[in-house]
Short mmCIF file of C-alpha atoms and ligand atoms in Angstrom, two decimals:
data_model
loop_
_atom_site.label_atom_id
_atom_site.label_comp_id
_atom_site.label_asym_id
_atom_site.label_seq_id
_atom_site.Cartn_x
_atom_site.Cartn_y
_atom_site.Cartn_z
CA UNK A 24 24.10 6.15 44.62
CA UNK A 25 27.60 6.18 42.93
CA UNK A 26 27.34 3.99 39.65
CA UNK A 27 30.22 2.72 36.86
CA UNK A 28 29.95 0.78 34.04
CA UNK A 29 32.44 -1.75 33.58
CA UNK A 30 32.99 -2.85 29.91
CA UNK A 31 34.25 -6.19 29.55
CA UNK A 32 32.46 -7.28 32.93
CA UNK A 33 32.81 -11.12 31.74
CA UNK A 34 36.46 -11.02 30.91
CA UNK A 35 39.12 -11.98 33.54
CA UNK A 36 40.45 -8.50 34.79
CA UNK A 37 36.62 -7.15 34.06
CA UNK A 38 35.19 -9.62 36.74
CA UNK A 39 37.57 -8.90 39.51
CA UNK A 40 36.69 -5.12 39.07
CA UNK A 41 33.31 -5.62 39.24
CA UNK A 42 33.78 -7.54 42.76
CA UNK A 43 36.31 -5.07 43.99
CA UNK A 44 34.17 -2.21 43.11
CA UNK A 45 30.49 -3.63 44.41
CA UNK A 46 32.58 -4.63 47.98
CA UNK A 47 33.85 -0.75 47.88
CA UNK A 48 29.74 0.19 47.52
CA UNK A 49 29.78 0.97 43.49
CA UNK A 50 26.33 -0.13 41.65
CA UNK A 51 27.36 -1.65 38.43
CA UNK A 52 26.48 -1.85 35.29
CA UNK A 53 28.31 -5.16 33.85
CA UNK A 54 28.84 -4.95 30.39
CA UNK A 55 29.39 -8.04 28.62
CA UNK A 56 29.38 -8.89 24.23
CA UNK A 57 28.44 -12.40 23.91
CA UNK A 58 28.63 -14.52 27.60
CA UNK A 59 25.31 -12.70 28.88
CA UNK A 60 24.74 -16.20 30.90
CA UNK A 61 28.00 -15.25 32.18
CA UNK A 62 26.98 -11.58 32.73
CA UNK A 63 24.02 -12.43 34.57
CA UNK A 64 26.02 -14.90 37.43
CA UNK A 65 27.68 -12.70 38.41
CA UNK A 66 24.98 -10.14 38.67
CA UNK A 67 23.43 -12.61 40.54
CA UNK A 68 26.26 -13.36 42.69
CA UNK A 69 26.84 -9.40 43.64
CA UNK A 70 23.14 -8.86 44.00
CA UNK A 71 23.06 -11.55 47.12
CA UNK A 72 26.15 -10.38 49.26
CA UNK A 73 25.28 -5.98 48.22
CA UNK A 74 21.55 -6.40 48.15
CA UNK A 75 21.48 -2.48 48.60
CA UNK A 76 23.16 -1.91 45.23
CA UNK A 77 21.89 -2.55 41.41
CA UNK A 78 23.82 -4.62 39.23
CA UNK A 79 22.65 -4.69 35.11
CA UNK A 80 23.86 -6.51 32.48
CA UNK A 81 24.10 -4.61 29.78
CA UNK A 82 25.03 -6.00 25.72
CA UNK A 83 27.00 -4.36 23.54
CA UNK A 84 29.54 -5.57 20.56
CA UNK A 85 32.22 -2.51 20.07
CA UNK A 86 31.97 -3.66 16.55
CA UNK A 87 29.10 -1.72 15.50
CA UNK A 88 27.53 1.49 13.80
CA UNK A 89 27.80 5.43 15.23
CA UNK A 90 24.07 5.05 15.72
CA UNK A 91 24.16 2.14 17.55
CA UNK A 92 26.64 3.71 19.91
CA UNK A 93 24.70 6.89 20.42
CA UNK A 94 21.56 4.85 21.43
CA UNK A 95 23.57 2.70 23.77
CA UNK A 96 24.69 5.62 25.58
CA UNK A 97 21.20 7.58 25.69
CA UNK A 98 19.39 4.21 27.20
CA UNK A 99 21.92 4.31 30.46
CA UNK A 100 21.32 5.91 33.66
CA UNK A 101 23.84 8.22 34.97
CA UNK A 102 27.36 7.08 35.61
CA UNK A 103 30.35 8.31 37.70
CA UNK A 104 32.69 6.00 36.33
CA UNK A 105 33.64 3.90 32.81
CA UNK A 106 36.26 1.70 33.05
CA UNK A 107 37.15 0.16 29.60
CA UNK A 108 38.02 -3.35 30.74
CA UNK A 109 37.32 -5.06 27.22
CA UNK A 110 39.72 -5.89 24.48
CA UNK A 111 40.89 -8.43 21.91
CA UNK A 112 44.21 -9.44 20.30
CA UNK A 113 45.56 -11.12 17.10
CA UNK A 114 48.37 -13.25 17.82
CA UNK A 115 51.33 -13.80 14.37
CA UNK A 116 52.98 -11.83 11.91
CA UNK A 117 51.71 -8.53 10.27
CA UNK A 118 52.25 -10.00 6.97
CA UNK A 119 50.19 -12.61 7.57
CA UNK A 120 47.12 -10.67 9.06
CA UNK A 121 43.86 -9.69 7.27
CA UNK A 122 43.10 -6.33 6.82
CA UNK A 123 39.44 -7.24 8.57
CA UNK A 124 41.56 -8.13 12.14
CA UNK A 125 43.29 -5.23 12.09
CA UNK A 126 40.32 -2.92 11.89
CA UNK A 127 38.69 -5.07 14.20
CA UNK A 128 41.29 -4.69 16.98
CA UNK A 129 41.51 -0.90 16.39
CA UNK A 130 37.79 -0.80 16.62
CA UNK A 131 37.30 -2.88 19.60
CA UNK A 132 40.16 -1.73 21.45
CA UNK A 133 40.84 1.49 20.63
CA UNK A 134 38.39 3.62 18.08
CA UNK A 135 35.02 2.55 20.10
CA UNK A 136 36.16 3.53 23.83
CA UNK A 137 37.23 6.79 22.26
CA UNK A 138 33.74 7.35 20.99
CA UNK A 139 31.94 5.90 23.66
CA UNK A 140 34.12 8.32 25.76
CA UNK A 141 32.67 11.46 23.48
CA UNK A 142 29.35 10.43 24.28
CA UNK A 143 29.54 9.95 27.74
CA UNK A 144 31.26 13.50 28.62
CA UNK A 145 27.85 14.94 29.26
CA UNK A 146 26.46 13.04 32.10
CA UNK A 147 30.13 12.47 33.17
CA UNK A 148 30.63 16.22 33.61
CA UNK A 149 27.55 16.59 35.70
CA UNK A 150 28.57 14.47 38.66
CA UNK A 151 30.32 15.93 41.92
CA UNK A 152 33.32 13.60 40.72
CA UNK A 153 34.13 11.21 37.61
CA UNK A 154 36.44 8.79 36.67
CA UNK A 155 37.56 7.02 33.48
CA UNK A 156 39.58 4.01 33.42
CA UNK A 157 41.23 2.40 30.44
CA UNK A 158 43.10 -1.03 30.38
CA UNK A 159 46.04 -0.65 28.99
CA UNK A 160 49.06 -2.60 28.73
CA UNK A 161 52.85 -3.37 29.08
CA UNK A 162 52.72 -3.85 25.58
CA UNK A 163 51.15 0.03 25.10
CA UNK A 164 54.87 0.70 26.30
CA UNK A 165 57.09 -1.73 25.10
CA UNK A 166 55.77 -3.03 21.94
CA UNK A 167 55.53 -6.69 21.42
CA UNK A 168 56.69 -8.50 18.24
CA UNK A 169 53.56 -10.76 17.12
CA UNK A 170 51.05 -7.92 18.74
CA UNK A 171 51.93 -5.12 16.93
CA UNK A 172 48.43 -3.79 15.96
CA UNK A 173 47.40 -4.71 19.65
CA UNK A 174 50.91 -2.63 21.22
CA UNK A 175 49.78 0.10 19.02
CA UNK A 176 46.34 0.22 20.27
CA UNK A 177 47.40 0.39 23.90
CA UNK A 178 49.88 3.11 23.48
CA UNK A 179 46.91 4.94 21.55
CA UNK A 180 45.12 4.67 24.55
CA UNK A 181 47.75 5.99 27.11
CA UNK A 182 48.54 9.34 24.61
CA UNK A 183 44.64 9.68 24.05
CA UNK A 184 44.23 9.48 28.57
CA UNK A 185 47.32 12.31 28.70
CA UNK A 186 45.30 14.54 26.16
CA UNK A 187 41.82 14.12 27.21
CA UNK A 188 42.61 14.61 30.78
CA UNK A 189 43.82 18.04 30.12
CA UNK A 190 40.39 18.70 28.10
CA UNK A 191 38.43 17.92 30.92
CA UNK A 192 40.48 18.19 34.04
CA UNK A 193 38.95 21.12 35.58
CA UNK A 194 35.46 19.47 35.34
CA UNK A 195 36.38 16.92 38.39
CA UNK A 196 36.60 14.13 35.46
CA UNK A 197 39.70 12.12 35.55
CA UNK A 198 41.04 10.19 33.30
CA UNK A 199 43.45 7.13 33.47
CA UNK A 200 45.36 4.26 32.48
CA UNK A 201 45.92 0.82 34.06
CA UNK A 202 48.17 -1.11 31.89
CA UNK A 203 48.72 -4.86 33.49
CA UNK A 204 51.92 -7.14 32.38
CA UNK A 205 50.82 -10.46 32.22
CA UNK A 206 47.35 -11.65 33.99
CA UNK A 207 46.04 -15.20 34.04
CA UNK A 208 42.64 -14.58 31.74
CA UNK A 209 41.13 -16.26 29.05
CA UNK A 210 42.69 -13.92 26.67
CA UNK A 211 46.44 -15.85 27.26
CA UNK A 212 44.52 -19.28 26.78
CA UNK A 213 46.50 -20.03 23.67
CA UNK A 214 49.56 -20.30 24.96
CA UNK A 215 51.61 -23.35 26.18
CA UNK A 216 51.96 -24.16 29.99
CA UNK A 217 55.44 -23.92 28.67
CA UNK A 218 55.75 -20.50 27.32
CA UNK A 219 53.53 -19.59 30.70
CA UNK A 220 56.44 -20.63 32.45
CA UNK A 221 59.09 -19.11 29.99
CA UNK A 222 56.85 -16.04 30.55
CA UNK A 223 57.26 -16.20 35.00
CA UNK A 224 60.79 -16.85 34.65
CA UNK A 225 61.36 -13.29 33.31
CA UNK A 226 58.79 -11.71 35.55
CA UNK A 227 60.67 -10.17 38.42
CA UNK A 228 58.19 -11.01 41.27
CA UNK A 229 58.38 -14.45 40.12
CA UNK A 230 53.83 -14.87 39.01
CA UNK A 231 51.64 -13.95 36.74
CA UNK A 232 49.11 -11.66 38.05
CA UNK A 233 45.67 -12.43 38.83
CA UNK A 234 43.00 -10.27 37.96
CA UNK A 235 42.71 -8.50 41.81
CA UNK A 236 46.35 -7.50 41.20
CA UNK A 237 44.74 -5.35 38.38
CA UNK A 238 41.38 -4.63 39.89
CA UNK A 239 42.70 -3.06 43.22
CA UNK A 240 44.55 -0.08 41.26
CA UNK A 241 40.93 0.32 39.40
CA UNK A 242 39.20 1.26 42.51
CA UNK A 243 42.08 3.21 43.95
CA UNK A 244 41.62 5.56 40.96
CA UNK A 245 37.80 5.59 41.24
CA UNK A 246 38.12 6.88 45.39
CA UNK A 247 37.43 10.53 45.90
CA UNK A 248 40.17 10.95 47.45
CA UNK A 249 42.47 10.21 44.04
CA UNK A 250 41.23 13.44 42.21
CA UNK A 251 44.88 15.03 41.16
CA UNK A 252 46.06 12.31 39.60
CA UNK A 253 45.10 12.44 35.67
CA UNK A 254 46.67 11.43 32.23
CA UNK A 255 48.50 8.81 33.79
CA UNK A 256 49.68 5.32 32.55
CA UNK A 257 50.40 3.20 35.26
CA UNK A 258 52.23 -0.44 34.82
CA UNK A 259 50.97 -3.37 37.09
CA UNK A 260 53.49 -5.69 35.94
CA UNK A 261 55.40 -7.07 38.44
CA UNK A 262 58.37 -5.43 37.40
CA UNK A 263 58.14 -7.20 34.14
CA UNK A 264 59.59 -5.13 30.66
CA UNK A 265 58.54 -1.46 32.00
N1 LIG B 301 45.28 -10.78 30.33
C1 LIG B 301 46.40 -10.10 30.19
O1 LIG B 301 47.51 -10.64 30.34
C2 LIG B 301 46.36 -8.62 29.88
C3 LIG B 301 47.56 -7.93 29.89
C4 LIG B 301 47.56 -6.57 29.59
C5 LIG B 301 46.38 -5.93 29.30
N2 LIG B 301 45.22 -6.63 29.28
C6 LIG B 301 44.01 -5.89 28.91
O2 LIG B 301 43.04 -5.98 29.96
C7 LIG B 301 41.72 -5.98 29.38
C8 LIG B 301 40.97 -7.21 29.89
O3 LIG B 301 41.67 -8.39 29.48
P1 LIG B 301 41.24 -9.84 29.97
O4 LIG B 301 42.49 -10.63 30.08
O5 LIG B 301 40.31 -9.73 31.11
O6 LIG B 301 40.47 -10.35 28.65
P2 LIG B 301 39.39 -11.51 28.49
O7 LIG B 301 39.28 -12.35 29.70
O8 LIG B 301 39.72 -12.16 27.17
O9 LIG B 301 38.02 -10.67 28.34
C9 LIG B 301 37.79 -9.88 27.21
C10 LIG B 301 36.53 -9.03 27.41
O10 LIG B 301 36.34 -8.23 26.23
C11 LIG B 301 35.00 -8.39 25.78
N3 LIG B 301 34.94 -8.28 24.31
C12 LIG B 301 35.56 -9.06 23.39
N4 LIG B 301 35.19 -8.71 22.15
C13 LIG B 301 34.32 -7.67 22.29
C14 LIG B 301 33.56 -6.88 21.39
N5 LIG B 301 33.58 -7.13 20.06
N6 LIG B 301 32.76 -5.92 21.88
C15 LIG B 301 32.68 -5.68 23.21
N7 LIG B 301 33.37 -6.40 24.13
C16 LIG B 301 34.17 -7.38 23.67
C17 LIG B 301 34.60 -9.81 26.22
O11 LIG B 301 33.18 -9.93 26.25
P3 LIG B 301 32.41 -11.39 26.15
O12 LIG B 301 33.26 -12.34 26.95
O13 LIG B 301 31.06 -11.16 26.78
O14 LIG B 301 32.32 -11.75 24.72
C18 LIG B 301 35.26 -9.87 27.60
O15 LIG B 301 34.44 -9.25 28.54
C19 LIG B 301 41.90 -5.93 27.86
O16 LIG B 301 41.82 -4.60 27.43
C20 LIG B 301 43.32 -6.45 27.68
O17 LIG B 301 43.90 -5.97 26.50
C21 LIG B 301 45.17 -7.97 29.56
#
């Protein structure tokens, strides 16, 4: 049975991975931090149409100890796949942010999927074939005013994928990034129907995405048949800024 944990099941993109993954025959564990009602529908949901295949939610905040991240690890069952589908942003000036946001956006975005990366090598390394998947983002490339700390995370992520994938390329673990443009999720629910629309009018194809726009490159990457490509960053944007 081929298995992946998807952090950030409950979040927009994280959702429509889990779907495209349990239709491609991927058991799943679906990670969530604090909608575990949310967590469970959908295991729910899967469990009825893929009967054949397990689906587990599975809690944990990112903001936590060493300790707590080793234990999380050593309770899972063997994985072929992570894909790092959580993350947070602070939206406003530098200068104006507390030094408590900013750690908590590295940590959550950044400084936890690197460790929780570390300490799933093992039983990564001892399947026929692995995969690791990062969200990324446009910003990771072109970084946005107002999201600094978030742009620098992302772009941490993509040079982090190009080194690790060398460390490890050999052991038929990949490693990856998928960095969307702008997706219709809960995480752009502050803005404005009118900057939305500001937003689409620069967007070459004309829309936002929607989470499958995001999810189908996921499970692309996590198909045998995608072994040779590693390190890379690749933009789902629409055509947008990158
Ligand atoms: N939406 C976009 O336009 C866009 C664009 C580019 C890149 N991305 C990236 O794509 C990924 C998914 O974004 P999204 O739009 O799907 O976000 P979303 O709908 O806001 O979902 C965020 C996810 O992160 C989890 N999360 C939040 N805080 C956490 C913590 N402390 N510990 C562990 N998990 C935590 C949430 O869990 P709970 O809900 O259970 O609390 C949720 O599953 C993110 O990495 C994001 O940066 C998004």
């Amino acid at each position: 049975m081929k298995r992946a944990i998807v952090f950030g099941a409950t979040g927009g993109i994280g959702q429509a991975i889990c779907r495209e993954l349990a239709l491609s025959g991927w058991s799943l564990y679906l990670h969530y931090n604090t909608k575990k009602e949310q967590a469970e529908q959908l295991a729910q949901e899967l469990f009825a149409k893929y009967p054949e295949l397990d689906f587990m939610p599975i809690q944990l905040n990112f903001a936590t100890s060493d300790q707590e991240l080793t234990s999380f690890v050593n309770s899972l069952l063997p994985v072929n796949a992570a894909i790092f589908a959580q993350g947070i942003t602070n939206y406003g000036f530098l200068g104006d942010e507390k030094l408590t946001n900013i750690s908590q956006v590295i940590n959550i975005n950044l400084a936890t999927p690197i460790k929780l990366t570390k300490l799933l090598e093992p039983q990564l390394m001892k399947q026929s074939f692995s995969r690791i998947v990062y969200l990324g983002s446009v910003y990771g490339g072109a970084g946005s005013a107002l999201e600094s700390v978030y742009s620098g995370t992302k772009s941490g992520l993509s040079r982090f994928a190009q080194a690790y994938a060398r460390e490890v390329a050999s052991n038929n673990l990949t490693v990856n990034v998928i960095a969307p443009g702008a997706v219709k999720t809960q995480m752009n629910s502050i803005f404005s129907q009118a900057t939305i629309e500001e937003v689409q009018e620069e967007i070459p194809a004309g829309r936002w995405a929607q989470g499958e726009d995001i999810s189908y490159w996921v499970k692309t990457i996590l198909n045998p048949r995608s072994s040779y490509l590693t390190g890379q960053t690749i933009y789902v944007t629409g055509g947008w800024l990158l």
